[in-house]
CSV table of C-alpha atoms in Angstrom, one decimal:
chain,number,residue,atom,x,y,z
A,1,MET,CA,48.5,68.6,44.5
A,2,ALA,CA,51.0,67.2,42.1
A,3,LYS,CA,54.3,66.3,44.0
A,4,ARG,CA,57.6,66.8,42.8
A,5,SER,CA,61.0,65.6,44.1
A,6,ARG,CA,63.3,68.3,45.1
A,7,ARG,CA,66.7,67.9,45.3
A,8,ARG,CA,69.7,70.1,46.3
A,9,THR,CA,73.0,69.6,44.5
A,10,ARG,CA,75.4,68.7,47.5
A,11,ARG,CA,79.2,68.5,47.2
A,12,SER,CA,80.7,65.4,48.2
A,13,THR,CA,84.4,66.5,49.7
A,14,GLY,CA,84.7,63.5,51.9
A,15,ALA,CA,85.6,65.9,54.8
A,16,ALA,CA,85.9,64.7,58.1
A,17,VAL,CA,85.0,66.4,61.6
A,18,VAL,CA,86.9,65.1,64.5
A,19,VAL,CA,84.7,64.6,67.5
A,20,ALA,CA,84.5,62.7,70.2
A,21,VAL,CA,83.0,59.5,71.2
A,22,ALA,CA,80.7,61.3,74.2
A,23,ALA,CA,77.3,59.8,75.7
A,24,ALA,CA,73.9,60.9,74.7
A,25,ALA,CA,73.6,64.0,76.5
A,26,SER,CA,71.1,65.1,78.3
A,27,LEU,CA,68.4,69.0,78.4
A,28,ALA,CA,70.8,69.6,81.9
A,29,VAL,CA,73.2,68.9,80.2
A,30,VAL,CA,72.8,71.2,77.2
A,31,VAL,CA,70.9,73.8,79.0
A,32,ALA,CA,72.8,77.1,77.5
A,33,VAL,CA,71.4,77.0,74.1
A,34,ALA,CA,71.5,79.3,71.3
A,35,VAL,CA,73.4,81.7,73.4
A,36,PRO,CA,77.5,82.4,71.7
A,37,LEU,CA,80.5,82.3,73.4
A,38,ALA,CA,78.1,81.4,77.4
A,39,GLY,CA,80.9,80.4,78.5
A,40,ALA,CA,81.9,76.5,80.0
A,41,ILE,CA,78.8,74.9,80.4
A,42,SER,CA,80.3,71.9,82.8
A,43,GLU,CA,84.0,71.4,83.5
A,44,GLY,CA,86.4,68.4,82.2
A,45,ALA,CA,88.5,67.9,79.4
A,46,PRO,CA,87.0,66.2,75.4
A,47,ASP,CA,87.7,62.6,75.5
A,48,GLU,CA,90.2,61.4,72.1
A,49,PRO,CA,88.5,62.5,69.2
A,50,ARG,CA,87.7,59.8,65.6
A,51,PRO,CA,86.3,61.5,63.0
A,52,ILE,CA,82.8,61.1,61.8
A,53,ALA,CA,81.6,62.0,58.6
A,54,VAL,CA,80.0,65.7,58.3
A,55,PRO,CA,76.4,65.4,58.3
A,56,GLY,CA,74.8,66.6,54.9
A,57,LEU,CA,77.9,66.3,53.0
A,58,PRO,CA,79.0,63.3,52.0
A,59,VAL,CA,75.5,62.1,51.2
A,60,ASP,CA,72.5,64.1,50.2
A,61,PRO,CA,69.6,62.5,52.5
A,62,ALA,CA,66.8,64.9,49.9
A,63,ILE,CA,64.1,65.9,50.6
A,64,GLU,CA,61.0,65.0,48.6
A,65,SER,CA,58.7,67.7,48.4
A,66,ALA,CA,54.4,69.0,47.3
A,67,ASP,CA,54.4,72.2,45.3
A,68,ASP,CA,53.4,73.8,48.5
A,69,GLY,CA,57.1,73.1,49.5
A,70,HIS,CA,56.6,71.0,52.4
A,71,ALA,CA,58.3,67.4,52.1
A,72,ASP,CA,56.0,64.7,50.6
A,73,ASP,CA,54.2,62.5,52.7
A,74,ALA,CA,55.3,59.5,51.6
A,75,TRP,CA,59.3,60.8,51.9
A,76,VAL,CA,58.2,61.5,55.8
A,77,GLU,CA,56.8,58.3,56.6
A,78,ARG,CA,59.7,56.1,54.9
A,79,VAL,CA,62.2,57.9,56.9
A,80,SER,CA,60.1,58.6,60.0
A,81,ALA,CA,60.4,54.7,59.8
A,82,ASP,CA,63.9,54.6,59.0
A,83,THR,CA,65.8,57.4,61.2
A,84,GLY,CA,63.1,56.4,64.3
A,85,ILE,CA,62.4,60.8,64.1
A,86,PRO,CA,58.5,61.6,64.7
A,87,ALA,CA,57.4,62.3,61.7
A,88,ARG,CA,55.3,65.8,63.4
A,89,ALA,CA,59.1,66.6,64.0
A,90,LEU,CA,60.6,65.6,61.2
A,91,ARG,CA,58.1,67.5,59.1
A,92,ALA,CA,59.3,70.4,61.3
A,93,TYR,CA,63.0,69.7,60.0
A,94,ALA,CA,62.0,69.7,56.4
A,95,ALA,CA,60.3,72.5,56.2
A,96,ALA,CA,63.3,74.8,57.6
A,97,ASP,CA,65.7,73.3,55.4
A,98,LEU,CA,63.5,73.8,52.4
A,99,ALA,CA,62.7,77.5,54.2
A,100,LEU,CA,66.1,77.9,53.8
A,101,SER,CA,67.5,76.7,50.8
A,102,ASP,CA,65.2,78.9,49.1
A,103,GLU,CA,66.1,82.2,51.8
A,104,GLN,CA,70.2,81.3,51.9
A,105,PRO,CA,71.0,78.9,49.4
A,106,GLU,CA,74.4,79.7,50.2
A,107,CYS,CA,74.4,78.1,54.0
A,108,GLY,CA,73.7,74.8,52.6
A,109,ILE,CA,71.8,73.5,55.6
A,110,VAL,CA,70.4,70.3,56.1
A,111,TRP,CA,67.0,68.4,57.8
A,112,ASN,CA,69.8,65.9,59.0
A,113,THR,CA,71.4,68.9,61.2
A,114,LEU,CA,68.5,70.0,62.9
A,115,ALA,CA,66.8,66.6,63.5
A,116,GLY,CA,70.6,65.9,65.1
A,117,ILE,CA,69.7,69.0,67.2
A,118,GLY,CA,66.1,68.0,68.3
A,119,SER,CA,67.4,64.9,69.3
A,120,VAL,CA,70.3,65.8,71.8
A,121,GLU,CA,68.2,68.9,73.2
A,122,SER,CA,64.9,67.7,73.7
A,123,ARG,CA,64.6,64.0,72.1
A,124,HIS,CA,62.0,65.5,69.6
A,125,GLY,CA,60.4,67.1,71.9
A,126,SER,CA,59.6,64.1,74.3
A,127,TYR,CA,61.8,64.7,76.7
A,128,GLY,CA,60.9,64.5,80.5
A,129,GLY,CA,57.1,62.4,79.8
A,130,ALA,CA,57.0,65.6,76.9
A,131,THR,CA,54.4,65.0,73.8
A,132,LEU,CA,55.0,66.0,70.9
A,133,GLU,CA,51.3,66.5,69.1
A,134,ALA,CA,50.5,66.6,65.9
A,135,ASP,CA,49.5,70.3,65.6
A,136,GLY,CA,52.9,71.0,66.0
A,137,TRP,CA,52.5,71.8,70.1
A,138,VAL,CA,54.9,70.1,73.1
A,139,THR,CA,52.8,69.5,76.0
A,140,PRO,CA,53.8,69.5,78.6
A,141,ARG,CA,56.1,73.0,77.6
A,142,ILE,CA,60.1,71.6,78.2
A,143,VAL,CA,61.7,74.3,80.0
A,144,GLY,CA,65.5,73.9,81.5
A,145,PRO,CA,67.2,74.4,85.0
A,146,ALA,CA,67.7,78.3,86.0
A,147,LEU,CA,71.0,79.6,84.6
A,148,ASP,CA,71.9,80.9,87.3
A,149,GLY,CA,75.8,80.0,87.6
A,150,ASP,CA,75.8,76.9,89.3
A,151,GLY,CA,77.1,73.9,86.1
A,152,PHE,CA,75.7,76.2,83.8
A,153,ALA,CA,76.0,80.1,82.5
A,154,GLU,CA,74.6,82.5,84.6
A,155,ILE,CA,71.9,84.3,83.0
A,156,GLY,CA,70.2,86.5,84.5
A,157,ASP,CA,66.0,86.9,83.8
A,158,THR,CA,65.2,88.7,80.5
A,159,ASP,CA,61.7,88.2,79.6
A,160,GLY,CA,60.1,88.8,82.8
A,161,GLY,CA,59.4,84.5,83.3
A,162,GLU,CA,57.4,85.4,80.1
A,163,TRP,CA,58.6,81.8,78.5
A,164,ASP,CA,59.9,79.9,81.1
A,165,GLY,CA,58.1,81.2,83.8
A,166,ASP,CA,61.5,82.6,85.6
A,167,THR,CA,61.4,86.3,87.5
A,168,GLU,CA,65.4,85.9,88.4
A,169,TRP,CA,66.8,83.4,86.3
A,170,ASP,CA,66.4,82.5,82.3
A,171,ARG,CA,65.7,79.4,81.5
A,172,ALA,CA,66.0,77.3,78.1
A,173,VAL,CA,62.5,77.0,76.9
A,174,GLY,CA,61.0,74.5,73.8
A,175,PRO,CA,61.9,71.3,71.9
A,176,MET,CA,65.0,73.3,70.2
A,177,GLN,CA,66.3,74.8,73.5
A,178,PHE,CA,65.8,78.6,73.1
A,179,ILE,CA,66.5,80.9,75.6
A,180,PRO,CA,64.8,83.6,76.1
A,181,GLU,CA,66.6,86.4,75.1
A,182,THR,CA,68.1,84.3,71.4
A,183,TRP,CA,64.3,83.7,71.1
A,184,ARG,CA,63.6,87.7,71.6
A,185,ARG,CA,66.5,88.5,68.6
A,186,TRP,CA,65.5,84.5,66.1
A,187,GLY,CA,61.8,83.8,67.0
A,188,ALA,CA,60.4,82.6,63.8
A,189,ASP,CA,56.2,81.4,62.4
A,190,GLY,CA,57.3,78.7,60.9
A,191,ASN,CA,53.7,76.8,60.7
A,192,GLY,CA,52.2,80.7,59.7
A,193,ASP,CA,49.4,81.6,62.3
A,194,GLU,CA,51.3,85.1,62.9
A,195,ARG,CA,52.8,83.8,65.9
A,196,ARG,CA,56.4,82.8,67.8
A,197,ASP,CA,56.4,80.1,70.4
A,198,PRO,CA,59.7,77.8,71.1
A,199,ASN,CA,56.8,75.1,72.0
A,200,HIS,CA,56.2,75.1,68.8
A,201,ILE,CA,58.4,72.1,66.7
A,202,ASP,CA,57.7,74.6,63.4
A,203,ASP,CA,58.9,77.8,64.7
A,204,ALA,CA,61.7,76.4,66.6
A,205,ALA,CA,62.8,74.2,63.4
A,206,LEU,CA,62.7,77.7,61.4
A,207,ALA,CA,64.4,79.7,63.4
A,208,ALA,CA,67.4,77.0,64.9
A,209,ALA,CA,67.8,76.9,60.8
A,210,ARG,CA,68.2,81.5,60.3
A,211,TYR,CA,70.5,80.8,63.3
A,212,LEU,CA,72.5,78.1,62.7
A,213,CYS,CA,72.9,79.9,59.0
A,214,ALA,CA,73.6,83.4,60.4
A,215,SER,CA,77.5,81.9,61.5
A,216,GLY,CA,77.6,81.5,57.4
A,217,PRO,CA,77.4,78.2,54.7
A,218,MET,CA,78.1,75.4,56.8
A,219,THR,CA,79.2,72.9,53.8
A,220,GLU,CA,82.5,72.7,55.4
A,221,ALA,CA,83.3,70.9,58.3
A,222,GLU,CA,85.1,73.4,60.2
A,223,SER,CA,82.4,76.4,59.3
A,224,TRP,CA,80.0,73.1,60.4
A,225,ARG,CA,81.4,72.6,63.4
A,226,ASP,CA,81.6,76.3,64.6
A,227,ALA,CA,77.4,76.8,63.2
A,228,ILE,CA,76.8,73.4,66.1
A,229,PHE,CA,79.2,75.0,68.1
A,230,SER,CA,77.8,79.0,68.9
A,231,TYR,CA,74.1,77.2,69.2
A,232,ASN,CA,75.8,75.2,72.8
A,233,PRO,CA,79.8,76.3,73.2
A,234,LEU,CA,80.6,72.9,74.6
A,235,THR,CA,82.6,70.3,72.2
A,236,ARG,CA,81.0,67.5,73.5
A,237,TYR,CA,77.5,69.3,72.4
A,238,VAL,CA,78.9,69.4,69.1
A,239,ASP,CA,80.1,66.2,69.1
A,240,ASP,CA,77.1,64.4,69.4
A,241,VAL,CA,74.9,66.7,67.0
A,242,ALA,CA,77.3,65.2,64.5
A,243,GLU,CA,77.3,61.5,65.8
A,244,THR,CA,73.4,61.8,65.8
A,245,ALA,CA,73.2,63.9,62.0
A,246,THR,CA,74.9,61.4,60.7
A,247,GLU,CA,73.4,58.5,61.8
A,248,TYR,CA,70.3,59.5,60.8
A,249,ALA,CA,71.7,60.7,56.9
A,250,ARG,CA,73.4,57.4,56.6
A,251,LEU,CA,69.5,55.4,57.6
A,252,ALA,CA,67.6,58.0,55.6
A,253,GLU,CA,69.9,57.3,52.0
A,254,ARG,CA,68.4,55.2,49.8
A,255,GLU,CA,69.7,51.5,48.9
């Protein structure tokens, strides 16, 4: 199949986000994912902030794509090697980026933002010894702590334990750590198998992209941060995603 380079024009605004230097977040810290205004996850003031470039604005980590709308194999191999993002996860983030560039071109979401979230949330589906398989499934499933109000948001069961196995409290599920009630609304079929499962990286990445874009265009510093904050309302979480995504963009840039 013929291949083409799909480059999208992004403004280089020189904008910066004021972020804190934070330690890498663990699943237990950032578990209240995709719940807008879910409340404090943990207590304590953030560190003194410093500026970090907004992912996707000063640089253009463009995706080279094939005619089937997916990322080109050579691009995936190169960027995976340069960034350390597992190739299978990178394919999912790139596919979601390309899908949203067609569905909602005004949003401006980029693959490295999704990769930043995937890294912070589950280390790209590898948290706790899990493995991201070649078919996109994460095994064993990644399930967060009970959202019982003890250090986390308090969210009673909304899915009868269908996704998280807990009939008393909700728990975040999958490589992008969706809470069941949020998945019910935003769940997506990213791999075309007519199923929507938060444990599949393609489904989870596409759902995350659509969820973020619902906040509005992500092409300015403030709106980008607002979108990430809606995913997990914790300032240091936004900081971690910003720092990680920006580094991925830097590493992916061709010399």
